[in-house]
Amino acid sequence: MTHIFAKSDDPKDLVADLLKTIALKQTAPDVFVAPSFDYVGPRIFGGQVLAQALMAGALTLEYDKPCHSLHGYFLRGGDVRLPVTYQVRRLRDGRSLSAREVIAVQYVPNDAGELNEQVIFSMIASFSPMEGGLEYQEPMPEYPEPDSLLNEQELKSSYVGNVPEALKARFMRKRHVEIKPIDPRDPIAPTPMRPRQANWLRISELGEQPVAVHQALLAFASDFYLVGTGLMSHGLSYLSRGLQVASIDHSMHFHRPFDINEWILYDMWSDTTSHAKGLNHGQFWQDGKLVATTQQEGLMRLHLDTKA
């Protein structure tokens, strides 16, 4: 059954929801179950599955070893009414590197009342302690500071008058991650533009948590806006009529320590769209340091209205 969010927009209650999302219950050796939450609608939010899968892999490690990379495929849309089971396979445990395969499944009842196992996501993640070594990075891009920007909730208030009545309540729901778009675009009437965007994000009431929690919640947040970057050059948004959008795959590399309680710059761009797919890239920056990168291919299929 879908977990119910706290009926409050208080940041502490929103953080409590996030921590419940990644609080997995072990049901067998290397098998974990997690609830589903209605973050974006009847299909499970991809960021939820990324975060939970990463936590499942981390829970099989002998100590709190950071993830340095993950590569996942979204195979089916998950049903938000059902919990998700994460099956972990220990591929390797070496002196520094540990590798885990994580399969996310849901047990879906058929007409006969039997439960069919459906794989919705598959991921391989590698974990390694952060150690000294050769250091290089490009300079952090220059953008306005977050204190000078409006947050999503303030921006949505200026658009809500043009949102269909049936969608207004969901449109105005407060996000569990605080996001400040740097150059916001109108989601109701978007115009074609260069496919590059950037946001500041943070979870300010998280407090002190293990590195696995910070990484899982950054993976969660990485799924906001990224696939939409490929829509920008076409003058489309999630609210565009006839548009089908879904994540196909998602990878992340974690380069340096970070604190998601504090503002993180999420810089995103798309360099190609073709064959109903778009390739999108992102970099996360904090205090001038490149802390993580991500890449995602998304489905972006436009069903034209032939009756028009």
PDB file of C-alpha atoms in Angstrom:
ATOM      1  CA  MET A   1       0.000   0.000   0.000  1.00  0.00           C
ATOM      2  CA  THR A   2       1.186   3.501  -0.811  1.00  0.00           C
ATOM      3  CA  HIS A   3       2.724   5.233   2.186  1.00  0.00           C
ATOM      4  CA  ILE A   4       0.889   8.400   3.181  1.00  0.00           C
ATOM      5  CA  PHE A   5       2.899  11.605   3.373  1.00  0.00           C
ATOM      6  CA  ALA A   6       2.809  13.797   6.438  1.00  0.00           C
ATOM      7  CA  LYS A   7       0.016  16.342   5.991  1.00  0.00           C
ATOM      8  CA  SER A   8       2.357  19.236   6.559  1.00  0.00           C
ATOM      9  CA  ASP A   9       4.671  21.410   4.515  1.00  0.00           C
ATOM     10  CA  ASP A  10       6.982  21.859   7.485  1.00  0.00           C
ATOM     11  CA  PRO A  11      10.552  21.074   6.310  1.00  0.00           C
ATOM     12  CA  LYS A  12      11.051  18.661   9.213  1.00  0.00           C
ATOM     13  CA  ASP A  13       7.970  16.659   8.204  1.00  0.00           C
ATOM     14  CA  LEU A  14       9.106  16.573   4.568  1.00  0.00           C
ATOM     15  CA  VAL A  15      12.517  15.267   5.656  1.00  0.00           C
ATOM     16  CA  ALA A  16      10.767  12.631   7.776  1.00  0.00           C
ATOM     17  CA  ASP A  17       8.962  11.472   4.606  1.00  0.00           C
ATOM     18  CA  LEU A  18      12.282  11.205   2.759  1.00  0.00           C
ATOM     19  CA  LEU A  19      13.881   9.191   5.551  1.00  0.00           C
ATOM     20  CA  LYS A  20      10.867   6.846   5.611  1.00  0.00           C
ATOM     21  CA  THR A  21      11.288   6.423   1.861  1.00  0.00           C
ATOM     22  CA  ILE A  22      14.830   5.076   2.234  1.00  0.00           C
ATOM     23  CA  ALA A  23      14.228   3.123   5.464  1.00  0.00           C
ATOM     24  CA  LEU A  24      14.325  -0.382   3.999  1.00  0.00           C
ATOM     25  CA  LYS A  25      13.193  -3.465   5.916  1.00  0.00           C
ATOM     26  CA  GLN A  26      15.286  -6.611   5.566  1.00  0.00           C
ATOM     27  CA  THR A  27      13.079  -9.675   4.956  1.00  0.00           C
ATOM     28  CA  ALA A  28      15.764 -12.259   4.036  1.00  0.00           C
ATOM     29  CA  PRO A  29      19.542 -12.290   3.531  1.00  0.00           C
ATOM     30  CA  ASP A  30      20.310  -9.485   1.053  1.00  0.00           C
ATOM     31  CA  VAL A  31      16.600  -8.883   0.380  1.00  0.00           C
ATOM     32  CA  PHE A  32      14.934  -5.617   1.407  1.00  0.00           C
ATOM     33  CA  VAL A  33      11.429  -4.177   1.090  1.00  0.00           C
ATOM     34  CA  ALA A  34      10.539  -0.494   0.878  1.00  0.00           C
ATOM     35  CA  PRO A  35       7.226   1.378   0.659  1.00  0.00           C
ATOM     36  CA  SER A  36       6.137   3.328  -2.385  1.00  0.00           C
ATOM     37  CA  PHE A  37       5.274   7.016  -2.180  1.00  0.00           C
ATOM     38  CA  ASP A  38       3.174   9.150  -4.497  1.00  0.00           C
ATOM     39  CA  TYR A  39       5.840  11.689  -5.462  1.00  0.00           C
ATOM     40  CA  VAL A  40       4.728  12.299  -9.067  1.00  0.00           C
ATOM     41  CA  GLY A  41       1.572  10.244  -9.675  1.00  0.00           C
ATOM     42  CA  PRO A  42       0.454   6.624 -10.185  1.00  0.00           C
ATOM     43  CA  ARG A  43       3.874   5.541 -11.444  1.00  0.00           C
ATOM     44  CA  ILE A  44       6.749   5.359  -8.983  1.00  0.00           C
ATOM     45  CA  PHE A  45       9.127   8.309  -9.194  1.00  0.00           C
ATOM     46  CA  GLY A  46      12.442   7.156 -10.656  1.00  0.00           C
ATOM     47  CA  GLY A  47      14.369   9.019  -7.970  1.00  0.00           C
ATOM     48  CA  GLN A  48      12.650   6.913  -5.310  1.00  0.00           C
ATOM     49  CA  VAL A  49      13.830   3.681  -6.939  1.00  0.00           C
ATOM     50  CA  LEU A  50      17.371   5.032  -7.410  1.00  0.00           C
ATOM     51  CA  ALA A  51      17.603   6.060  -3.755  1.00  0.00           C
ATOM     52  CA  GLN A  52      16.148   2.831  -2.404  1.00  0.00           C
ATOM     53  CA  ALA A  53      18.301   0.629  -4.647  1.00  0.00           C
ATOM     54  CA  LEU A  54      21.434   2.492  -3.590  1.00  0.00           C
ATOM     55  CA  MET A  55      20.487   2.064   0.074  1.00  0.00           C
ATOM     56  CA  ALA A  56      19.853  -1.654  -0.472  1.00  0.00           C
ATOM     57  CA  GLY A  57      23.343  -2.097  -1.903  1.00  0.00           C
ATOM     58  CA  ALA A  58      24.916  -0.047   0.892  1.00  0.00           C
ATOM     59  CA  LEU A  59      23.159  -2.114   3.577  1.00  0.00           C
ATOM     60  CA  THR A  60      25.062  -5.242   2.478  1.00  0.00           C
ATOM     61  CA  LEU A  61      28.496  -3.640   3.023  1.00  0.00           C
ATOM     62  CA  GLU A  62      30.530  -4.450   6.106  1.00  0.00           C
ATOM     63  CA  TYR A  63      31.086  -0.741   6.826  1.00  0.00           C
ATOM     64  CA  ASP A  64      29.876   2.661   5.568  1.00  0.00           C
ATOM     65  CA  LYS A  65      31.784   2.638   2.275  1.00  0.00           C
ATOM     66  CA  PRO A  66      30.713   5.399  -0.154  1.00  0.00           C
ATOM     67  CA  CYS A  67      29.343   4.604  -3.595  1.00  0.00           C
ATOM     68  CA  HIS A  68      31.542   5.937  -6.375  1.00  0.00           C
ATOM     69  CA  SER A  69      29.364   4.927  -9.337  1.00  0.00           C
ATOM     70  CA  LEU A  70      26.016   3.408 -10.229  1.00  0.00           C
ATOM     71  CA  HIS A  71      24.421   2.436 -13.528  1.00  0.00           C
ATOM     72  CA  GLY A  72      20.730   1.587 -13.641  1.00  0.00           C
ATOM     73  CA  TYR A  73      17.972   0.780 -16.127  1.00  0.00           C
ATOM     74  CA  PHE A  74      14.283   1.497 -15.636  1.00  0.00           C
ATOM     75  CA  LEU A  75      12.610  -1.563 -17.146  1.00  0.00           C
ATOM     76  CA  ARG A  76       8.940  -0.983 -16.269  1.00  0.00           C
ATOM     77  CA  GLY A  77       6.904   1.745 -14.688  1.00  0.00           C
ATOM     78  CA  GLY A  78       6.430   0.833 -11.037  1.00  0.00           C
ATOM     79  CA  ASP A  79       2.976   0.827  -9.437  1.00  0.00           C
ATOM     80  CA  VAL A  80       2.885   3.361  -6.602  1.00  0.00           C
ATOM     81  CA  ARG A  81       0.203   1.295  -4.809  1.00  0.00           C
ATOM     82  CA  LEU A  82       2.644  -1.576  -4.198  1.00  0.00           C
ATOM     83  CA  PRO A  83       5.879  -1.875  -2.178  1.00  0.00           C
ATOM     84  CA  VAL A  84       9.168  -2.630  -3.921  1.00  0.00           C
ATOM     85  CA  THR A  85      11.450  -5.563  -3.103  1.00  0.00           C
ATOM     86  CA  TYR A  86      15.196  -5.115  -3.656  1.00  0.00           C
ATOM     87  CA  GLN A  87      17.235  -8.266  -4.270  1.00  0.00           C
ATOM     88  CA  VAL A  88      20.969  -7.673  -3.826  1.00  0.00           C
ATOM     89  CA  ARG A  89      23.699  -9.862  -5.302  1.00  0.00           C
ATOM     90  CA  ARG A  90      27.232  -9.469  -3.930  1.00  0.00           C
ATOM     91  CA  LEU A  91      29.425  -9.431  -7.033  1.00  0.00           C
ATOM     92  CA  ARG A  92      32.753  -8.564  -5.416  1.00  0.00           C
ATOM     93  CA  ASP A  93      34.353  -7.500  -2.149  1.00  0.00           C
ATOM     94  CA  GLY A  94      37.978  -6.550  -2.595  1.00  0.00           C
ATOM     95  CA  ARG A  95      40.443  -4.576  -0.506  1.00  0.00           C
ATOM     96  CA  SER A  96      38.877  -1.300  -1.629  1.00  0.00           C
ATOM     97  CA  LEU A  97      36.194  -1.947  -4.253  1.00  0.00           C
ATOM     98  CA  SER A  98      32.859  -3.641  -3.570  1.00  0.00           C
ATOM     99  CA  ALA A  99      30.322  -4.274  -6.330  1.00  0.00           C
ATOM    100  CA  ARG A 100      26.612  -4.980  -5.937  1.00  0.00           C
ATOM    101  CA  GLU A 101      23.863  -5.879  -8.376  1.00  0.00           C
ATOM    102  CA  VAL A 102      20.427  -4.704  -7.230  1.00  0.00           C
ATOM    103  CA  ILE A 103      17.185  -5.880  -8.826  1.00  0.00           C
ATOM    104  CA  ALA A 104      13.947  -4.072  -7.916  1.00  0.00           C
ATOM    105  CA  VAL A 105      10.761  -6.117  -8.270  1.00  0.00           C
ATOM    106  CA  GLN A 106       7.085  -5.730  -7.525  1.00  0.00           C
ATOM    107  CA  TYR A 107       4.626  -8.568  -6.965  1.00  0.00           C
ATOM    108  CA  VAL A 108       1.566  -7.732  -9.033  1.00  0.00           C
ATOM    109  CA  PRO A 109      -1.694  -9.694  -8.583  1.00  0.00           C
ATOM    110  CA  ASN A 110      -3.289 -11.139 -11.720  1.00  0.00           C
ATOM    111  CA  ASP A 111      -6.961 -11.904 -12.380  1.00  0.00           C
ATOM    112  CA  ALA A 112      -6.613 -15.261 -10.596  1.00  0.00           C
ATOM    113  CA  GLY A 113      -5.276 -13.616  -7.463  1.00  0.00           C
ATOM    114  CA  GLU A 114      -1.757 -14.956  -8.034  1.00  0.00           C
ATOM    115  CA  LEU A 115       1.269 -12.717  -7.625  1.00  0.00           C
ATOM    116  CA  ASN A 116       3.463 -12.188 -10.674  1.00  0.00           C
ATOM    117  CA  GLU A 117       7.018 -10.940 -10.158  1.00  0.00           C
ATOM    118  CA  GLN A 118       7.775  -7.919 -12.337  1.00  0.00           C
ATOM    119  CA  VAL A 119      11.278  -6.489 -12.539  1.00  0.00           C
ATOM    120  CA  ILE A 120      11.011  -2.703 -12.682  1.00  0.00           C
ATOM    121  CA  PHE A 121      14.672  -1.677 -12.287  1.00  0.00           C
ATOM    122  CA  SER A 122      18.166  -3.146 -12.480  1.00  0.00           C
ATOM    123  CA  MET A 123      21.370  -1.533 -11.199  1.00  0.00           C
ATOM    124  CA  ILE A 124      25.042  -2.264 -10.637  1.00  0.00           C
ATOM    125  CA  ALA A 125      26.778  -0.052  -8.084  1.00  0.00           C
ATOM    126  CA  SER A 126      30.416   0.106  -7.041  1.00  0.00           C
ATOM    127  CA  PHE A 127      31.588   1.250  -3.607  1.00  0.00           C
ATOM    128  CA  SER A 128      35.053   2.419  -2.604  1.00  0.00           C
ATOM    129  CA  PRO A 129      36.563   4.480   0.237  1.00  0.00           C
ATOM    130  CA  MET A 130      37.542   8.037  -0.682  1.00  0.00           C
ATOM    131  CA  GLU A 131      41.337   8.257  -0.690  1.00  0.00           C
ATOM    132  CA  GLY A 132      44.044  10.707  -1.719  1.00  0.00           C
ATOM    133  CA  GLY A 133      45.348  10.852  -5.264  1.00  0.00           C
ATOM    134  CA  LEU A 134      45.643  12.985  -8.380  1.00  0.00           C
ATOM    135  CA  GLU A 135      43.195  15.899  -8.324  1.00  0.00           C
ATOM    136  CA  TYR A 136      41.761  17.915 -11.228  1.00  0.00           C
ATOM    137  CA  GLN A 137      38.444  19.513 -12.142  1.00  0.00           C
ATOM    138  CA  GLU A 138      37.103  22.230 -14.405  1.00  0.00           C
ATOM    139  CA  PRO A 139      36.079  25.495 -12.716  1.00  0.00           C
ATOM    140  CA  MET A 140      32.601  25.655 -11.210  1.00  0.00           C
ATOM    141  CA  PRO A 141      30.198  27.489 -13.567  1.00  0.00           C
ATOM    142  CA  GLU A 142      29.118  30.940 -12.477  1.00  0.00           C
ATOM    143  CA  TYR A 143      25.436  31.422 -11.695  1.00  0.00           C
ATOM    144  CA  PRO A 144      23.428  33.742  -9.402  1.00  0.00           C
ATOM    145  CA  GLU A 145      23.558  32.738  -5.746  1.00  0.00           C
ATOM    146  CA  PRO A 146      20.496  30.989  -4.266  1.00  0.00           C
ATOM    147  CA  ASP A 147      19.659  33.845  -1.888  1.00  0.00           C
ATOM    148  CA  SER A 148      18.821  36.015  -4.915  1.00  0.00           C
ATOM    149  CA  LEU A 149      16.366  33.505  -6.435  1.00  0.00           C
ATOM    150  CA  LEU A 150      12.759  32.439  -5.916  1.00  0.00           C
ATOM    151  CA  ASN A 151      12.054  28.846  -4.961  1.00  0.00           C
ATOM    152  CA  GLU A 152       9.776  26.500  -6.900  1.00  0.00           C
ATOM    153  CA  GLN A 153       6.774  27.122  -4.669  1.00  0.00           C
ATOM    154  CA  GLU A 154       6.964  30.879  -5.199  1.00  0.00           C
ATOM    155  CA  LEU A 155       7.316  30.412  -8.954  1.00  0.00           C
ATOM    156  CA  LYS A 156       4.406  27.972  -9.181  1.00  0.00           C
ATOM    157  CA  SER A 157       2.104  30.539  -7.597  1.00  0.00           C
ATOM    158  CA  SER A 158       2.597  32.753 -10.662  1.00  0.00           C
ATOM    159  CA  TYR A 159       1.714  29.911 -13.088  1.00  0.00           C
ATOM    160  CA  VAL A 160      -1.128  28.165 -11.261  1.00  0.00           C
ATOM    161  CA  GLY A 161      -3.834  30.388 -12.807  1.00  0.00           C
ATOM    162  CA  ASN A 162      -3.168  28.748 -16.187  1.00  0.00           C
ATOM    163  CA  VAL A 163      -3.118  25.183 -14.889  1.00  0.00           C
ATOM    164  CA  PRO A 164      -6.226  23.022 -15.534  1.00  0.00           C
ATOM    165  CA  GLU A 165      -8.429  22.840 -12.432  1.00  0.00           C
ATOM    166  CA  ALA A 166      -8.007  19.062 -12.124  1.00  0.00           C
ATOM    167  CA  LEU A 167      -4.213  19.433 -11.908  1.00  0.00           C
ATOM    168  CA  LYS A 168      -3.928  22.457  -9.616  1.00  0.00           C
ATOM    169  CA  ALA A 169      -3.698  20.594  -6.303  1.00  0.00           C
ATOM    170  CA  ARG A 170      -0.922  18.296  -7.516  1.00  0.00           C
ATOM    171  CA  PHE A 171       0.852  21.152  -9.306  1.00  0.00           C
ATOM    172  CA  MET A 172       0.981  23.185  -6.093  1.00  0.00           C
ATOM    173  CA  ARG A 173       2.146  20.327  -3.838  1.00  0.00           C
ATOM    174  CA  LYS A 174       5.372  21.271  -2.101  1.00  0.00           C
ATOM    175  CA  ARG A 175       8.472  19.369  -3.215  1.00  0.00           C
ATOM    176  CA  HIS A 176      10.364  17.325  -0.615  1.00  0.00           C
ATOM    177  CA  VAL A 177      13.627  18.811  -1.893  1.00  0.00           C
ATOM    178  CA  GLU A 178      13.970  22.604  -1.863  1.00  0.00           C
ATOM    179  CA  ILE A 179      14.773  23.715  -5.418  1.00  0.00           C
ATOM    180  CA  LYS A 180      15.559  27.178  -6.770  1.00  0.00           C
ATOM    181  CA  PRO A 181      15.626  27.301 -10.603  1.00  0.00           C
ATOM    182  CA  ILE A 182      18.215  29.774 -11.841  1.00  0.00           C
ATOM    183  CA  ASP A 183      16.513  30.750 -15.096  1.00  0.00           C
ATOM    184  CA  PRO A 184      12.957  29.404 -14.731  1.00  0.00           C
ATOM    185  CA  ARG A 185      10.830  28.788 -17.802  1.00  0.00           C
ATOM    186  CA  ASP A 186       7.068  28.788 -18.090  1.00  0.00           C
ATOM    187  CA  PRO A 187       5.856  25.155 -17.842  1.00  0.00           C
ATOM    188  CA  ILE A 188       2.455  26.097 -19.293  1.00  0.00           C
ATOM    189  CA  ALA A 189       3.633  27.897 -22.428  1.00  0.00           C
ATOM    190  CA  PRO A 190       7.299  26.934 -22.990  1.00  0.00           C
ATOM    191  CA  THR A 191       9.216  28.254 -25.983  1.00  0.00           C
ATOM    192  CA  PRO A 192      12.155  26.568 -27.786  1.00  0.00           C
ATOM    193  CA  MET A 193      15.486  27.437 -26.212  1.00  0.00           C
ATOM    194  CA  ARG A 194      18.981  26.105 -25.742  1.00  0.00           C
ATOM    195  CA  PRO A 195      18.721  22.868 -23.726  1.00  0.00           C
ATOM    196  CA  ARG A 196      20.651  23.967 -20.663  1.00  0.00           C
ATOM    197  CA  GLN A 197      19.310  24.712 -17.189  1.00  0.00           C
ATOM    198  CA  ALA A 198      20.535  24.870 -13.623  1.00  0.00           C
ATOM    199  CA  ASN A 199      18.995  24.690 -10.153  1.00  0.00           C
ATOM    200  CA  TRP A 200      20.153  25.099  -6.593  1.00  0.00           C
ATOM    201  CA  LEU A 201      18.893  22.329  -4.313  1.00  0.00           C
ATOM    202  CA  ARG A 202      19.152  21.293  -0.672  1.00  0.00           C
ATOM    203  CA  ILE A 203      17.422  19.330   2.106  1.00  0.00           C
ATOM    204  CA  SER A 204      18.129  21.781   4.888  1.00  0.00           C
ATOM    205  CA  GLU A 205      16.619  19.908   7.864  1.00  0.00           C
ATOM    206  CA  LEU A 206      18.299  16.551   7.194  1.00  0.00           C
ATOM    207  CA  GLY A 207      20.923  16.950   9.905  1.00  0.00           C
ATOM    208  CA  GLU A 208      23.843  14.596  10.429  1.00  0.00           C
ATOM    209  CA  GLN A 209      23.413  11.328   8.514  1.00  0.00           C
ATOM    210  CA  PRO A 210      25.628   8.518   7.181  1.00  0.00           C
ATOM    211  CA  VAL A 211      27.228   9.083   3.780  1.00  0.00           C
ATOM    212  CA  ALA A 212      24.875   6.481   2.245  1.00  0.00           C
ATOM    213  CA  VAL A 213      21.862   8.649   3.144  1.00  0.00           C
ATOM    214  CA  HIS A 214      23.393  11.781   1.589  1.00  0.00           C
ATOM    215  CA  GLN A 215      24.249   9.857  -1.578  1.00  0.00           C
ATOM    216  CA  ALA A 216      20.839   8.186  -1.788  1.00  0.00           C
ATOM    217  CA  LEU A 217      19.039  11.515  -1.425  1.00  0.00           C
ATOM    218  CA  LEU A 218      21.249  13.173  -4.047  1.00  0.00           C
ATOM    219  CA  ALA A 219      20.366  10.288  -6.372  1.00  0.00           C
ATOM    220  CA  PHE A 220      16.709  10.932  -5.504  1.00  0.00           C
ATOM    221  CA  ALA A 221      17.049  14.645  -6.328  1.00  0.00           C
ATOM    222  CA  SER A 222      19.004  13.974  -9.527  1.00  0.00           C
ATOM    223  CA  ASP A 223      15.818  12.721 -11.217  1.00  0.00           C
ATOM    224  CA  PHE A 224      14.097  16.117 -10.920  1.00  0.00           C
ATOM    225  CA  TYR A 225      14.364  18.235 -14.109  1.00  0.00           C
ATOM    226  CA  LEU A 226      17.037  16.099 -15.834  1.00  0.00           C
ATOM    227  CA  VAL A 227      14.905  14.322 -18.449  1.00  0.00           C
ATOM    228  CA  GLY A 228      13.067  17.589 -19.101  1.00  0.00           C
ATOM    229  CA  THR A 229      16.293  19.233 -20.265  1.00  0.00           C
ATOM    230  CA  GLY A 230      15.995  17.416 -23.591  1.00  0.00           C
ATOM    231  CA  LEU A 231      12.518  18.910 -24.082  1.00  0.00           C
ATOM    232  CA  MET A 232      13.760  22.508 -23.959  1.00  0.00           C
ATOM    233  CA  SER A 233      15.002  22.742 -27.564  1.00  0.00           C
ATOM    234  CA  HIS A 234      11.557  21.606 -28.757  1.00  0.00           C
ATOM    235  CA  GLY A 235       9.516  24.075 -26.691  1.00  0.00           C
ATOM    236  CA  LEU A 236       7.885  21.298 -24.654  1.00  0.00           C
ATOM    237  CA  SER A 237       7.353  20.619 -20.942  1.00  0.00           C
ATOM    238  CA  TYR A 238       5.849  17.833 -18.831  1.00  0.00           C
ATOM    239  CA  LEU A 239       2.483  19.562 -19.185  1.00  0.00           C
ATOM    240  CA  SER A 240       2.566  19.610 -23.009  1.00  0.00           C
ATOM    241  CA  ARG A 241      -0.381  17.847 -24.595  1.00  0.00           C
ATOM    242  CA  GLY A 242       0.316  14.441 -26.156  1.00  0.00           C
ATOM    243  CA  LEU A 243       3.774  14.092 -24.623  1.00  0.00           C
ATOM    244  CA  GLN A 244       4.981  10.782 -23.168  1.00  0.00           C
ATOM    245  CA  VAL A 245       8.127  11.099 -21.031  1.00  0.00           C
ATOM    246  CA  ALA A 246       9.948   8.436 -19.014  1.00  0.00           C
ATOM    247  CA  SER A 247      13.462   7.689 -17.779  1.00  0.00           C
ATOM    248  CA  ILE A 248      15.176   4.798 -19.561  1.00  0.00           C
ATOM    249  CA  ASP A 249      18.520   4.651 -17.783  1.00  0.00           C
ATOM    250  CA  HIS A 250      20.401   6.630 -15.164  1.00  0.00           C
ATOM    251  CA  SER A 251      24.029   6.702 -14.072  1.00  0.00           C
ATOM    252  CA  MET A 252      25.873   8.631 -11.373  1.00  0.00           C
ATOM    253  CA  HIS A 253      29.478   9.095 -10.295  1.00  0.00           C
ATOM    254  CA  PHE A 254      30.278  10.465  -6.855  1.00  0.00           C
ATOM    255  CA  HIS A 255      33.610  12.328  -6.835  1.00  0.00           C
ATOM    256  CA  ARG A 256      33.948  14.178  -3.528  1.00  0.00           C
ATOM    257  CA  PRO A 257      32.208  14.476  -0.153  1.00  0.00           C
ATOM    258  CA  PHE A 258      29.209  16.823   0.086  1.00  0.00           C
ATOM    259  CA  ASP A 259      26.509  17.877   2.533  1.00  0.00           C
ATOM    260  CA  ILE A 260      22.994  17.928   1.094  1.00  0.00           C
ATOM    261  CA  ASN A 261      21.870  20.100   4.044  1.00  0.00           C
ATOM    262  CA  GLU A 262      23.656  22.938   2.223  1.00  0.00           C
ATOM    263  CA  TRP A 263      23.018  24.369  -1.244  1.00  0.00           C
ATOM    264  CA  ILE A 264      24.241  22.278  -4.174  1.00  0.00           C
ATOM    265  CA  LEU A 265      24.324  23.592  -7.751  1.00  0.00           C
ATOM    266  CA  TYR A 266      22.792  21.176 -10.286  1.00  0.00           C
ATOM    267  CA  ASP A 267      23.925  22.159 -13.803  1.00  0.00           C
ATOM    268  CA  MET A 268      22.182  20.245 -16.632  1.00  0.00           C
ATOM    269  CA  TRP A 269      22.375  20.116 -20.426  1.00  0.00           C
ATOM    270  CA  SER A 270      21.294  17.959 -23.368  1.00  0.00           C
ATOM    271  CA  ASP A 271      23.464  17.494 -26.431  1.00  0.00           C
ATOM    272  CA  THR A 272      21.185  15.385 -28.625  1.00  0.00           C
ATOM    273  CA  THR A 273      17.628  14.179 -29.106  1.00  0.00           C
ATOM    274  CA  SER A 274      16.727  11.563 -31.737  1.00  0.00           C
ATOM    275  CA  HIS A 275      14.500   8.537 -32.287  1.00  0.00           C
ATOM    276  CA  ALA A 276      12.116   9.601 -29.499  1.00  0.00           C
ATOM    277  CA  LYS A 277      14.955   9.753 -26.964  1.00  0.00           C
ATOM    278  CA  GLY A 278      17.020  12.498 -25.393  1.00  0.00           C
ATOM    279  CA  LEU A 279      20.437  12.262 -23.737  1.00  0.00           C
ATOM    280  CA  ASN A 280      20.866  14.503 -20.700  1.00  0.00           C
ATOM    281  CA  HIS A 281      23.880  15.276 -18.518  1.00  0.00           C
ATOM    282  CA  GLY A 282      24.281  16.897 -15.116  1.00  0.00           C
ATOM    283  CA  GLN A 283      26.961  18.060 -12.707  1.00  0.00           C
ATOM    284  CA  PHE A 284      26.612  18.758  -8.976  1.00  0.00           C
ATOM    285  CA  TRP A 285      28.782  21.459  -7.410  1.00  0.00           C
ATOM    286  CA  GLN A 286      29.255  22.565  -3.813  1.00  0.00           C
ATOM    287  CA  ASP A 287      31.723  25.163  -2.484  1.00  0.00           C
ATOM    288  CA  GLY A 288      33.513  25.254  -5.827  1.00  0.00           C
ATOM    289  CA  LYS A 289      34.009  21.482  -5.956  1.00  0.00           C
ATOM    290  CA  LEU A 290      32.546  19.039  -8.461  1.00  0.00           C
ATOM    291  CA  VAL A 291      30.959  16.480  -6.129  1.00  0.00           C
ATOM    292  CA  ALA A 292      28.999  14.259  -8.533  1.00  0.00           C
ATOM    293  CA  THR A 293      27.964  13.822 -12.162  1.00  0.00           C
ATOM    294  CA  THR A 294      24.968  12.136 -13.726  1.00  0.00           C
ATOM    295  CA  GLN A 295      23.700  11.065 -17.137  1.00  0.00           C
ATOM    296  CA  GLN A 296      20.263   9.915 -18.204  1.00  0.00           C
ATOM    297  CA  GLU A 297      18.579   8.870 -21.430  1.00  0.00           C
ATOM    298  CA  GLY A 298      14.881   9.585 -21.484  1.00  0.00           C
ATOM    299  CA  LEU A 299      11.956   8.590 -23.654  1.00  0.00           C
ATOM    300  CA  MET A 300      10.279  11.661 -25.181  1.00  0.00           C
ATOM    301  CA  ARG A 301       7.507  10.540 -27.506  1.00  0.00           C
ATOM    302  CA  LEU A 302       5.083  13.098 -28.913  1.00  0.00           C
ATOM    303  CA  HIS A 303       1.672  11.705 -29.898  1.00  0.00           C
ATOM    304  CA  LEU A 304       0.287  14.208 -32.395  1.00  0.00           C
ATOM    305  CA  ASP A 305      -3.459  14.848 -32.357  1.00  0.00           C
ATOM    306  CA  THR A 306      -4.544  13.702 -35.809  1.00  0.00           C
ATOM    307  CA  LYS A 307      -8.075  15.060 -35.226  1.00  0.00           C
ATOM    308  CA  ALA A 308      -6.882  18.644 -34.994  1.00  0.00           C
TER     309      ALA A 308
END
